[in-house]
């Protein structure tokens, strides 16, 4: 099986490296990037990627390529998805599929009736911690869900240039947490209330974005969920979650490089959490691509569908509206 | 120094026992209860309390009594407070001071210009865990506060009879958490959004109350806080908190009877949290009374004032209104 | 019930304070000390102890005194014990009963046939952590015992003056751990191998003592135990234990003032263990005296007998000999 | 770079799989096994290993093979090592190099003056936890070492057939821990005292072996170390260590599949440790082979030398003798 990678910015590089390190029985045949600067060429050489192009249509038209990974900037995801569907390629598309719900629905409609595998890049679904919660819930260890809490804090804010095109904290960052609420609970969200604040960097606020947030979500069953987000955690990437129900609570904490604990005059100290998503989710990135390859090869459904991609964006849009108007927003308002 | 205890129901007994066990230099001279049934008489005898009355005015009129503890049902707190102020007694009053803000303000006004010590029973302020967070914040270990999270779950709901007179989850249970937000942050709350649900017992819902809740609070500085409450946690009283800011995060966990950890085929297991408030806060109850006695003896301010009592109730009322109307409520709406 | 306290040095003060704070229904009628300097007089006044003597025979001869606490220096324990037995007083005696096994046996023999309660001051038996291990073993949670490990490290070495009269690390410090091996396992020790080293302070070595040690103990069942001791742990009093057997392992860790955890750029830090035995075992000291009072009042056996005191010293003597001759020593060699 | 793998029993398979999964720039050219039964052939096919032989001399004589991994039974390690040295191959040899010290010295002598890389399979040196301790010590976080404790317990004893040829607990199992004492401390061991017991399975005792052990080790500096071993831990592979010194303590705990913690009526439960060495040390196996490849390619010393292999066996032999004669044994007694 041959794949093409469309876009080798940060996340495209992650997938390329994780595939070449961990994923068997698949070959990266061709790689596209918008601009091939020296550093990117050098990186591609170091990965043994000799077939390079600056027009991704070459990849879409290559009959030897079975599947593509869309890792370009968000504003191109839907367009390339539609073209790739047209070209009959299986598609792994990074999150979010688009900032515009109509565009995502267009992709969803284009997939209808075609046997094309489409997977959205919600990598946390493939992480051992979150999966352990999901398994516990499936095994009825939690009982009826009462409350969920998700903590998701980045070590440092992205550049203001990135903030400008990011779609804002809810579409860019919290979207993973919105997907986790759906994934862990197995339920749909019906209403959202988002409180946001600019506490870290006024420049973020100047772009109309926020850097600190608490979102309350009401689920279909009446269960309540809350997500706290921050763009700046000095101790590293903070990725915790708890689901609490009638039979008890399951929670996950942060991962560290080692289990070392030092006791000295300053206290009893563990390592900081792994620094950021690359360190923290390296294995999850590999597993999500393996799951995609598996779905293609075995002709089974992908574990993260276009509907999952759509619903997370709907929640994010509802959170945006809620923050802007300072009122709870029912998801029905957002759905087209 | 002599004190009188007005009301020896559950919390009155707690104070009586904790005083006789831990608090020096103070004598419980007289005890009032509405009804002296056999069990209560027997308990009083076991505590060596021989001066008993069924009219608390006897205590208020006793010139040998310096201070009173008001531990009766909430609907009598304000009335007895006013009478005790009139009688020139120092007052420790259980939370909440009243369900009606006007009544609390009446007490506040009555205290004006008098040198009467008045302390409200927010026992968690005297607990080693919460205090450690407060001290860390005062020592600027957290920096600028970004987010606060408080988890507060009871092991089991109270009786429906109690629910009926409790004032509801926000005035009865979350009020401690509202006070903790103010105590830990050192800030005032400006707006509240409360999401509630009935997931544990429909009978609670039939009384117009909820058993599960997430409250988002906006603080004056722009910092955000969230409180999750449940009336039923099968693993016991869950009392956690975190304050996260520009310099890091401080969090507190649950206390256990011992530090034992058992490793066997089922996993690696610690003890459950201490069961409920009596076990968990026994030392805090003693410390709060010691602090009250100290304030009286040294003629210094009490550490929890009538204003603290008032402001927590204002937040609770705002949360009630927010829940009922499903919209964020500014505290200004509630303040008279 | 009236008691007299013989010796109010460090440990005598601990018992006095813990009794006046926590122990009901007992009165400290009289207190002896060898020298009443100003500080000790002041302390006694602050505790309300007005009946003071510098001849402990006054206490022994006082017909109103039911029981005595022997808290003088170790070399006087046996002599005073014998006199107190003669005087028909119940006796709580600090550890070790004596450095000389024959003296302990003399006390044991003097107790024979008399209804005098005699309890030795092994306070850890009354601590919630160690007790939780004991209870787990009694409840057969551990199964057949395979291995035990005890870590016991002091925050700082005592003065060289104290070292000189201490009897050495095994009789002074590890004796608690030897008792814990017997208490936790419910078994007798049959052989000991002690490896010692002087790594902290050469002055300790100059007195023929050691400051660092590992003792291996073989129990009657074939189970093995190991104790590691150090006179200097910069992070405070380190008091851990594990018992491992066919059904699993139970272990206890250190206690802290609060459960606070701080996450910042330096890592994720808990508090240091409580500093030393006063902080760590305050409640255990109260409980051991309560247990002694209870045994006297209810005429039931004391929970720590003269035989327990004897056997711990036998192990300590065996460890001393083992260290000196660098060979395993069977306890039979030591027993008279 | 081409390698040959000599022996594909359990550990040979581990290396084969870990190389093909994680190690780049090296090709497994040829594989030897004593018997090629159907299962082994099938496994080799699944790994794409088509060049197979039942005479390892074919591998040694292959001029295209640069290095060999010796993964046969222990009694053949030295013989094959000598032949491989003769054939000028670089060598990775599984632990222990031999049960007979003279044989190991013969290998050591044969290496003298030749530029052949020789690495012994002490995989724990490449594990993140142990390495974190080593790094902390190198960074002088521990100060002068006082005490070391190592806990190493297998989930279940091997078969009696394996016990018979294993060389006993000290040469087979504790040898890793002996190496860890040297690796972590950076010191040599000078004396050993071993206490052993048969508590798990009498059949192990019938073979002259033990299943439970405590070994005390004296290091050159006077620091003391202790290792506790058990062949049966119902909660899984228990791999902990602590190094304690003048500046504090560093300790490592067990690893788990995820960080999930479940709180329910039974307590607060984490996952068991990873089951056994395959799960626990998978990444360490990959890293040790990568380190070997790196040493060969860069012509730098291997991180685990024949001297490391020799010294661990000397300690194991001293422990055996100590256990048999129940006395401390100086390593000088064992050295030839």
XYZ file of C-alpha atoms in Angstrom, chain B residues 12-315:
304
model
C -23.853 21.515 67.483
C -22.669 18.148 68.751
C -19.602 18.393 66.499
C -18.635 21.726 68.041
C -19.349 20.565 71.583
C -17.176 17.489 71.172
C -14.391 19.251 69.389
C -14.314 21.997 72.034
C -14.186 19.564 74.907
C -11.460 17.565 73.173
C -9.225 20.218 71.702
C -10.062 23.705 72.926
C -8.501 24.911 76.171
C -9.388 27.843 78.347
C -13.027 27.892 77.445
C -15.935 26.342 79.309
C -19.242 25.292 77.814
C -21.415 26.707 80.554
C -24.850 26.107 79.144
C -26.500 24.269 76.281
C -29.828 24.868 74.579
C -31.845 22.507 72.465
C -35.371 22.829 71.169
C -36.314 19.376 72.378
C -34.402 17.334 74.929
C -35.177 13.794 73.959
C -33.567 10.899 75.827
C -30.713 10.423 73.381
C -29.768 14.092 73.524
C -29.933 14.135 77.322
C -27.749 11.040 77.467
C -25.248 12.593 75.081
C -25.174 15.829 77.138
C -24.535 13.818 80.295
C -21.693 11.965 78.636
C -20.174 15.343 77.799
C -20.628 16.581 81.355
C -23.087 19.295 80.273
C -25.427 19.694 83.204
C -26.734 23.205 82.565
C -29.350 22.641 79.913
C -32.261 24.772 78.764
C -35.033 24.719 76.211
C -35.209 28.498 75.944
C -32.066 29.985 74.457
C -32.902 33.377 75.953
C -31.631 31.976 79.228
C -28.228 31.700 77.617
C -28.444 35.166 76.111
C -29.419 36.621 79.489
C -26.705 34.838 81.452
C -24.166 37.519 82.402
C -21.472 34.852 82.891
C -21.632 33.798 79.249
C -19.306 35.682 76.924
C -20.056 34.061 73.623
C -22.594 31.843 71.913
C -22.445 29.287 69.125
C -25.587 29.366 66.987
C -26.087 25.844 65.659
C -29.848 25.764 65.227
C -31.668 25.377 61.911
C -30.822 28.004 59.318
C -34.162 29.799 59.486
C -33.432 30.877 63.089
C -29.791 32.006 62.603
C -30.551 35.646 61.813
C -33.177 36.073 64.537
C -30.955 34.584 67.244
C -27.970 36.518 65.909
C -29.878 39.780 66.310
C -30.963 38.872 69.836
C -27.428 37.829 70.746
C -26.058 41.104 69.434
C -28.664 42.890 71.520
C -27.491 40.835 74.516
C -23.896 41.808 73.731
C -22.621 38.302 73.226
C -19.874 37.347 70.813
C -21.278 35.076 68.156
C -20.153 32.107 66.152
C -22.917 31.343 63.662
C -23.189 28.288 61.464
C -23.462 28.675 57.705
C -25.475 29.912 55.940
C -26.389 32.911 58.072
C -29.739 32.970 56.333
C -31.383 32.078 53.035
C -32.575 35.670 52.761
C -29.988 38.289 51.955
C -31.987 41.011 53.688
C -31.855 39.108 56.947
C -28.071 38.793 56.706
C -27.764 42.483 55.998
C -29.908 43.168 59.061
C -27.398 41.213 61.146
C -24.527 43.028 59.472
C -26.114 46.397 60.226
C -26.806 45.421 63.815
C -23.111 44.626 64.262
C -22.073 48.047 62.967
C -20.333 50.127 65.585
C -20.455 47.394 68.206
C -17.373 45.557 69.383
C -18.967 42.153 68.984
C -17.018 39.340 67.362
C -19.067 37.564 64.726
C -17.714 34.519 62.916
C -19.461 32.416 60.253
C -18.887 28.645 60.176
C -16.870 28.160 57.003
C -14.795 25.372 58.488
C -12.734 24.609 55.361
C -10.803 27.833 55.851
C -9.211 26.090 58.840
C -8.257 22.884 57.056
C -4.562 22.202 56.417
C -5.084 21.444 52.716
C -7.042 24.530 51.704
C -4.849 26.644 53.933
C -1.754 25.310 52.169
C -3.178 26.575 48.866
C -3.979 29.946 50.418
C -0.459 30.216 51.840
C 1.075 29.266 48.481
C -0.940 32.012 46.806
C 0.025 34.552 49.458
C 3.647 33.529 48.948
C 3.199 34.231 45.222
C 3.930 30.663 44.229
C 1.028 30.671 41.765
C 1.540 34.130 40.272
C -1.398 35.694 38.498
C -4.392 33.401 38.858
C -5.772 31.997 35.596
C -8.091 29.169 36.619
C -9.464 27.545 39.760
C -11.204 24.189 39.966
C -13.016 22.857 43.010
C -14.439 19.372 43.286
C -16.855 18.811 46.132
C -18.922 15.649 46.256
C -20.830 14.183 49.152
C -20.859 10.446 49.782
C -24.669 10.276 49.780
C -27.595 12.662 49.464
C -29.347 13.802 52.623
C -32.922 12.769 53.338
C -35.690 14.312 51.277
C -36.942 15.949 54.497
C -33.618 17.694 54.797
C -33.611 18.602 51.087
C -36.962 20.369 51.579
C -35.555 22.825 54.156
C -31.970 22.923 52.902
C -32.391 25.867 50.578
C -31.164 23.709 47.719
C -27.762 22.445 46.620
C -26.297 25.918 46.144
C -27.224 27.364 49.553
C -26.697 24.150 51.465
C -23.696 22.433 49.915
C -21.946 24.554 47.276
C -21.899 27.518 49.640
C -18.702 26.115 51.151
C -17.190 25.999 47.674
C -18.302 29.543 46.897
C -16.540 30.648 50.063
C -13.453 28.675 49.030
C -13.318 30.492 45.691
C -13.254 33.804 47.587
C -10.884 32.564 50.307
C -8.349 30.921 48.023
C -8.294 33.599 45.342
C -8.637 36.565 47.670
C -10.966 37.956 45.006
C -14.650 38.730 44.624
C -16.898 36.892 42.210
C -18.658 39.064 39.632
C -20.722 36.618 37.574
C -21.994 33.075 37.839
C -23.308 30.463 35.442
C -24.836 27.345 36.961
C -25.683 24.140 35.108
C -27.586 21.626 37.180
C -29.030 18.197 36.672
C -31.052 15.572 38.512
C -29.215 12.314 37.920
C -29.086 10.598 41.314
C -32.585 10.736 42.745
C -35.751 11.971 41.031
C -37.237 12.766 44.449
C -34.634 15.523 44.753
C -35.835 16.897 41.458
C -39.435 16.681 42.631
C -38.518 19.151 45.383
C -37.211 21.576 42.759
C -33.623 20.832 43.723
C -30.722 19.323 41.758
C -28.128 16.730 42.745
C -25.378 17.394 40.196
C -23.946 20.732 39.198
C -21.225 22.640 37.457
C -20.883 26.318 38.310
C -18.604 28.679 36.401
C -17.558 31.845 38.216
C -15.897 34.927 36.782
C -13.679 36.768 39.249
C -12.980 40.486 39.346
C -9.512 40.013 37.809
C -10.860 38.029 34.874
C -9.745 34.731 36.370
C -12.214 31.881 35.938
C -13.304 29.306 38.504
C -15.361 26.159 38.224
C -17.008 24.049 40.909
C -18.352 20.581 40.325
C -20.764 19.190 42.889
C -22.470 15.879 43.321
C -24.665 14.602 46.089
C -23.427 11.028 45.692
C -19.886 9.780 45.424
C -19.650 6.052 46.134
C -15.999 6.336 47.125
C -16.662 8.916 49.841
C -16.327 12.628 50.404
C -14.361 14.067 47.496
C -12.736 17.372 48.406
C -10.194 18.580 45.897
C -9.102 21.945 44.588
C -6.598 23.438 42.200
C -5.464 26.968 41.559
C -3.524 27.480 38.365
C -1.667 30.626 37.414
C 1.252 32.187 35.653
C 3.860 30.553 37.919
C 2.326 27.107 38.182
C -0.421 25.133 39.794
C -1.196 24.100 43.365
C -3.651 21.348 44.046
C -4.903 19.413 47.022
C -6.259 15.887 47.148
C -8.270 13.821 49.542
C -7.158 12.637 52.972
C -7.209 9.024 54.079
C -7.087 7.194 57.385
C -3.678 5.777 56.588
C -1.159 5.792 53.765
C -1.477 2.061 53.113
C -1.252 0.872 49.521
C -2.131 -2.688 48.614
C -0.817 -4.314 45.453
C -2.488 -7.488 44.341
C -4.074 -9.117 41.357
C -6.735 -6.359 41.221
C -4.292 -3.477 41.006
C -2.536 -1.076 43.308
C -5.061 0.300 45.769
C -5.061 3.161 48.241
C -7.737 3.823 50.826
C -10.904 5.695 49.939
C -11.115 9.340 51.015
C -12.344 9.929 54.564
C -16.075 9.278 54.484
C -17.728 12.631 55.147
C -17.293 16.029 56.766
C -17.142 14.796 60.346
C -14.133 12.573 59.645
C -12.599 14.909 57.107
C -12.868 18.216 58.933
C -12.724 17.223 62.609
C -9.513 19.153 63.178
C -10.765 22.089 61.109
C -13.852 22.369 63.334
C -11.598 22.555 66.371
C -9.374 25.140 64.720
C -12.249 27.367 63.682
C -13.562 27.519 67.247
C -10.046 28.137 68.557
C -9.754 30.992 66.061
C -13.077 32.405 67.267
C -12.006 32.163 70.936
C -8.711 33.769 70.024
C -10.450 36.668 68.260
C -12.652 37.254 71.318
C -9.799 37.046 73.808
C -7.321 39.107 71.843
C -9.958 41.539 70.575
C -8.858 41.007 66.984
C -11.095 40.523 63.927
C -12.587 37.090 63.364
C -11.141 35.293 60.324
C -14.590 34.748 58.758
C -16.815 37.794 58.939
C -20.481 38.510 58.417
C -19.456 39.941 55.038
C -17.942 36.597 54.108
C -21.190 34.983 55.163
C -23.178 37.482 53.115
C -21.085 37.250 49.971
C -21.216 33.463 49.843
C -25.007 33.601 50.053
C -25.131 36.211 47.291
C -23.154 33.852 45.041
